[in-house]
């Protein structure tokens, strides 16, 4: 693993030196995506949810597993990733969740923002708001079924009263936690967008006759939003577009995964179940959407 990381690092360093203009373009694009597509939605939602989980006594101390886990699921579904991971990691650090429950919830409560799927994907890419809504419903139905199985099979919640205390200053602590989360997310988005564009431009230069569909997958592998935008341009009007976009969203991109993994590792949450469920999503979401769309 270390050899792979070392080799990849040297390859990227070489590409950065060979294509400084492309690297600069990628960094600017990453900043644009973060400041225009993520920050305006994430910042207020993260502040509100972080303040909410620090001030709601019944939300934090309930021993009703249905109520606790469904509340977490709803908060995650409304905010989309990586907000859900931020909420779960915060609850783990506060003692509301243990490592086992947090790792299951991190795997299950993974979905894009409703505004992103219905607005950007549905209206801008599919040219049909209802198609975006269908895709969003499929994602949440699949996740909710997994959640119900988890709730039924999970043991009774044993609350740790000493660690699950309400915050004395929830607003200040929510601002502090939000700033740390946004710094992690912003850095990850800019880095992987830069890498995506460098690799993308390098492949186009080396293999000028490469299939446009393969270029879509290359872009999507690193950064979901850019991959979906490219798919909308290249596959516009083609029957395969909805399934390809559903596949991209189900995979989510390395950028999203690294944001969530960093948040999980910060809270000491295992990511094995998260990685397993991403494979299940890649199989289930596009397949179901193909028959429903």
Short mmCIF file of N, CA and C in Angstrom, two decimals, residues 26 77-78 88-89 111 115 152 199 215 246 250 261 282-283 290 293:
data_model
loop_
_atom_site.label_atom_id
_atom_site.label_comp_id
_atom_site.label_asym_id
_atom_site.label_seq_id
_atom_site.Cartn_x
_atom_site.Cartn_y
_atom_site.Cartn_z
N UNK A 26 -6.99 23.55 -12.41
CA UNK A 26 -7.70 22.59 -11.57
C UNK A 26 -7.95 23.13 -10.18
N UNK A 77 -30.14 12.83 5.58
CA UNK A 77 -30.82 12.87 4.29
C UNK A 77 -31.07 14.30 3.84
N UNK A 78 -31.41 15.17 4.78
CA UNK A 78 -31.69 16.56 4.43
C UNK A 78 -30.42 17.29 4.00
N UNK A 88 -22.64 12.30 12.25
CA UNK A 88 -22.36 11.01 12.89
C UNK A 88 -21.03 11.05 13.63
N UNK A 89 -20.01 11.66 13.03
CA UNK A 89 -18.71 11.75 13.69
C UNK A 89 -18.79 12.61 14.95
N UNK A 111 -26.06 9.81 1.24
CA UNK A 111 -26.89 10.24 0.11
C UNK A 111 -26.55 11.67 -0.25
N UNK A 115 -31.24 19.09 -2.82
CA UNK A 115 -31.13 20.25 -3.71
C UNK A 115 -30.20 19.92 -4.89
N UNK A 152 -33.51 -3.22 13.64
CA UNK A 152 -34.12 -4.44 14.16
C UNK A 152 -33.07 -5.38 14.77
N UNK A 199 -5.12 14.61 -14.53
CA UNK A 199 -5.20 13.26 -15.11
C UNK A 199 -6.05 13.29 -16.38
N UNK A 215 -13.71 9.08 -20.71
CA UNK A 215 -13.33 10.37 -20.12
C UNK A 215 -14.30 10.76 -19.01
N UNK A 246 -26.67 8.07 -12.53
CA UNK A 246 -27.01 7.32 -11.33
C UNK A 246 -25.80 6.53 -10.83
N UNK A 250 -23.95 7.04 -7.30
CA UNK A 250 -23.83 5.88 -6.41
C UNK A 250 -22.38 5.68 -5.98
N UNK A 261 -14.05 9.79 4.91
CA UNK A 261 -13.05 8.99 5.61
C UNK A 261 -12.26 9.84 6.59
N UNK A 282 -23.36 1.01 -5.80
CA UNK A 282 -22.99 1.01 -7.22
C UNK A 282 -23.76 -0.05 -7.99
N UNK A 283 -24.07 -1.16 -7.34
CA UNK A 283 -24.82 -2.23 -7.99
C UNK A 283 -26.32 -1.93 -7.99
N UNK A 290 -32.60 2.23 -13.66
CA UNK A 290 -32.77 1.83 -15.05
C UNK A 290 -34.19 1.36 -15.33
N UNK A 293 -36.71 4.70 -14.27
CA UNK A 293 -36.64 5.97 -15.05
C UNK A 293 -37.37 5.87 -16.38
#
